[in-house]
């Protein structure tokens, strides 16, 4: 029996931020001068993904809460440096208006979009990765999603660190080769190493190599913490001191890093359309926002995906 095509799960914020910073505003504007660089770039990325991966199912995940309170309560520094003075996330002024535009185009095309109150897009992707029939391909430039890779279930990460044209198609062996730990230990590894972009301080003096070595030796962060109480566990004195000093942080950081797998999501249709759901609306939006080329490429990709 032929294996079905993977469902393509899209980390929408990751892609539209990348599109925004990758395409100059001057290169993509509406007739009245409004920037649409993020919209155009996002749609072109989707078109290329559909054209090259040939999925028959797709879901675009959204951040309904980019900094969930339950994560902040565990670790107050979580994304704290990205909070705007008036509250909310620091987002470029010319990007914010483009997100609703992206959603309007996706609705006209008929591509499913979903988010959940109190959760980030990562959590939506994680939940879909374990609830949707596999195989699964998650598309993101967020390193935290390496933890979703699961060879047994056929879950892979298409990492866009070098762009959609140069995807890193990652299984567990690829995660091990990149970081020295299996995918199911990535959250522990990230907690040890830290991640300034998310406000995770990590353990002072512990970089990627030391974090991987510790997990390889003790199996997990729980194993590392348990070994701290064993004088014969073999820690270098300086490293033991650093880990002991970070014990309180290490007790909560993995819970912050771990992607939720149990987000309450509505029933949704994952089938990828072969033609726009509302072609007249799509044509209207394309003309209004100067997106004719991008929408045409997306429609052509949909038509060809299952040809």
mmCIF file of N, CA and C in Angstrom, residues 179 181 189 192-193 203-218 224 239 243:
data_model
loop_
_atom_site.group_PDB
_atom_site.id
_atom_site.type_symbol
_atom_site.label_atom_id
_atom_site.label_comp_id
_atom_site.label_asym_id
_atom_site.label_seq_id
_atom_site.Cartn_x
_atom_site.Cartn_y
_atom_site.Cartn_z
ATOM 1 N N UNK A 179 22.972 18.434 17.324
ATOM 2 C CA UNK A 179 23.080 18.874 18.724
ATOM 3 C C UNK A 179 23.673 17.833 19.670
ATOM 4 N N UNK A 181 22.104 15.237 20.891
ATOM 5 C CA UNK A 181 21.070 14.659 21.758
ATOM 6 C C UNK A 181 19.920 14.162 20.887
ATOM 7 N N UNK A 189 17.990 19.726 26.864
ATOM 8 C CA UNK A 189 19.205 20.319 26.293
ATOM 9 C C UNK A 189 19.068 21.841 26.195
ATOM 10 N N UNK A 192 19.295 23.638 29.573
ATOM 11 C CA UNK A 192 20.677 23.735 30.043
ATOM 12 C C UNK A 192 21.446 24.803 29.280
ATOM 13 N N UNK A 193 21.307 24.775 27.965
ATOM 14 C CA UNK A 193 22.064 25.697 27.109
ATOM 15 C C UNK A 193 21.554 27.118 27.217
ATOM 16 N N UNK A 203 22.281 27.617 32.062
ATOM 17 C CA UNK A 203 23.200 27.472 33.184
ATOM 18 C C UNK A 203 24.500 28.176 32.827
ATOM 19 N N UNK A 204 24.955 29.050 33.684
ATOM 20 C CA UNK A 204 26.179 29.805 33.418
ATOM 21 C C UNK A 204 27.323 28.864 33.061
ATOM 22 N N UNK A 205 27.987 29.147 31.955
ATOM 23 C CA UNK A 205 29.145 28.353 31.566
ATOM 24 C C UNK A 205 28.819 27.044 30.863
ATOM 25 N N UNK A 206 27.547 26.736 30.665
ATOM 26 C CA UNK A 206 27.156 25.494 29.984
ATOM 27 C C UNK A 206 26.659 25.842 28.587
ATOM 28 N N UNK A 207 27.459 25.472 27.592
ATOM 29 C CA UNK A 207 27.069 25.667 26.202
ATOM 30 C C UNK A 207 26.525 24.387 25.611
ATOM 31 N N UNK A 208 26.417 24.363 24.296
ATOM 32 C CA UNK A 208 25.809 23.210 23.638
ATOM 33 C C UNK A 208 26.594 21.915 23.870
ATOM 34 N N UNK A 209 27.899 21.979 23.774
ATOM 35 C CA UNK A 209 28.685 20.750 23.909
ATOM 36 C C UNK A 209 28.591 20.185 25.320
ATOM 37 N N UNK A 210 28.681 21.052 26.315
ATOM 38 C CA UNK A 210 28.593 20.567 27.698
ATOM 39 C C UNK A 210 27.193 20.045 27.991
ATOM 40 N N UNK A 211 26.160 20.741 27.501
ATOM 41 C CA UNK A 211 24.786 20.288 27.711
ATOM 42 C C UNK A 211 24.572 18.915 27.088
ATOM 43 N N UNK A 212 25.048 18.722 25.879
ATOM 44 C CA UNK A 212 24.895 17.426 25.210
ATOM 45 C C UNK A 212 25.663 16.342 25.950
ATOM 46 N N UNK A 213 26.851 16.677 26.420
ATOM 47 C CA UNK A 213 27.658 15.688 27.138
ATOM 48 C C UNK A 213 26.980 15.269 28.437
ATOM 49 N N UNK A 214 26.385 16.221 29.139
ATOM 50 C CA UNK A 214 25.689 15.906 30.391
ATOM 51 C C UNK A 214 24.489 14.999 30.140
ATOM 52 N N UNK A 215 23.711 15.312 29.105
ATOM 53 C CA UNK A 215 22.539 14.492 28.808
ATOM 54 C C UNK A 215 22.957 13.106 28.342
ATOM 55 N N UNK A 216 24.028 13.023 27.578
ATOM 56 C CA UNK A 216 24.518 11.719 27.142
ATOM 57 C C UNK A 216 24.949 10.868 28.339
ATOM 58 N N UNK A 217 25.562 11.504 29.319
ATOM 59 C CA UNK A 217 26.068 10.747 30.474
ATOM 60 C C UNK A 217 24.964 10.386 31.459
ATOM 61 N N UNK A 218 24.042 11.312 31.731
ATOM 62 C CA UNK A 218 23.055 11.095 32.792
ATOM 63 C C UNK A 218 21.644 10.817 32.263
ATOM 64 N N UNK A 224 20.433 14.291 35.647
ATOM 65 C CA UNK A 224 21.515 15.212 36.032
ATOM 66 C C UNK A 224 21.260 15.761 37.433
ATOM 67 N N UNK A 239 31.643 22.702 37.599
ATOM 68 C CA UNK A 239 30.376 22.426 36.912
ATOM 69 C C UNK A 239 29.291 22.075 37.916
ATOM 70 N N UNK A 243 25.674 23.995 38.362
ATOM 71 C CA UNK A 243 24.396 23.291 38.256
ATOM 72 C C UNK A 243 23.579 23.418 39.543
#
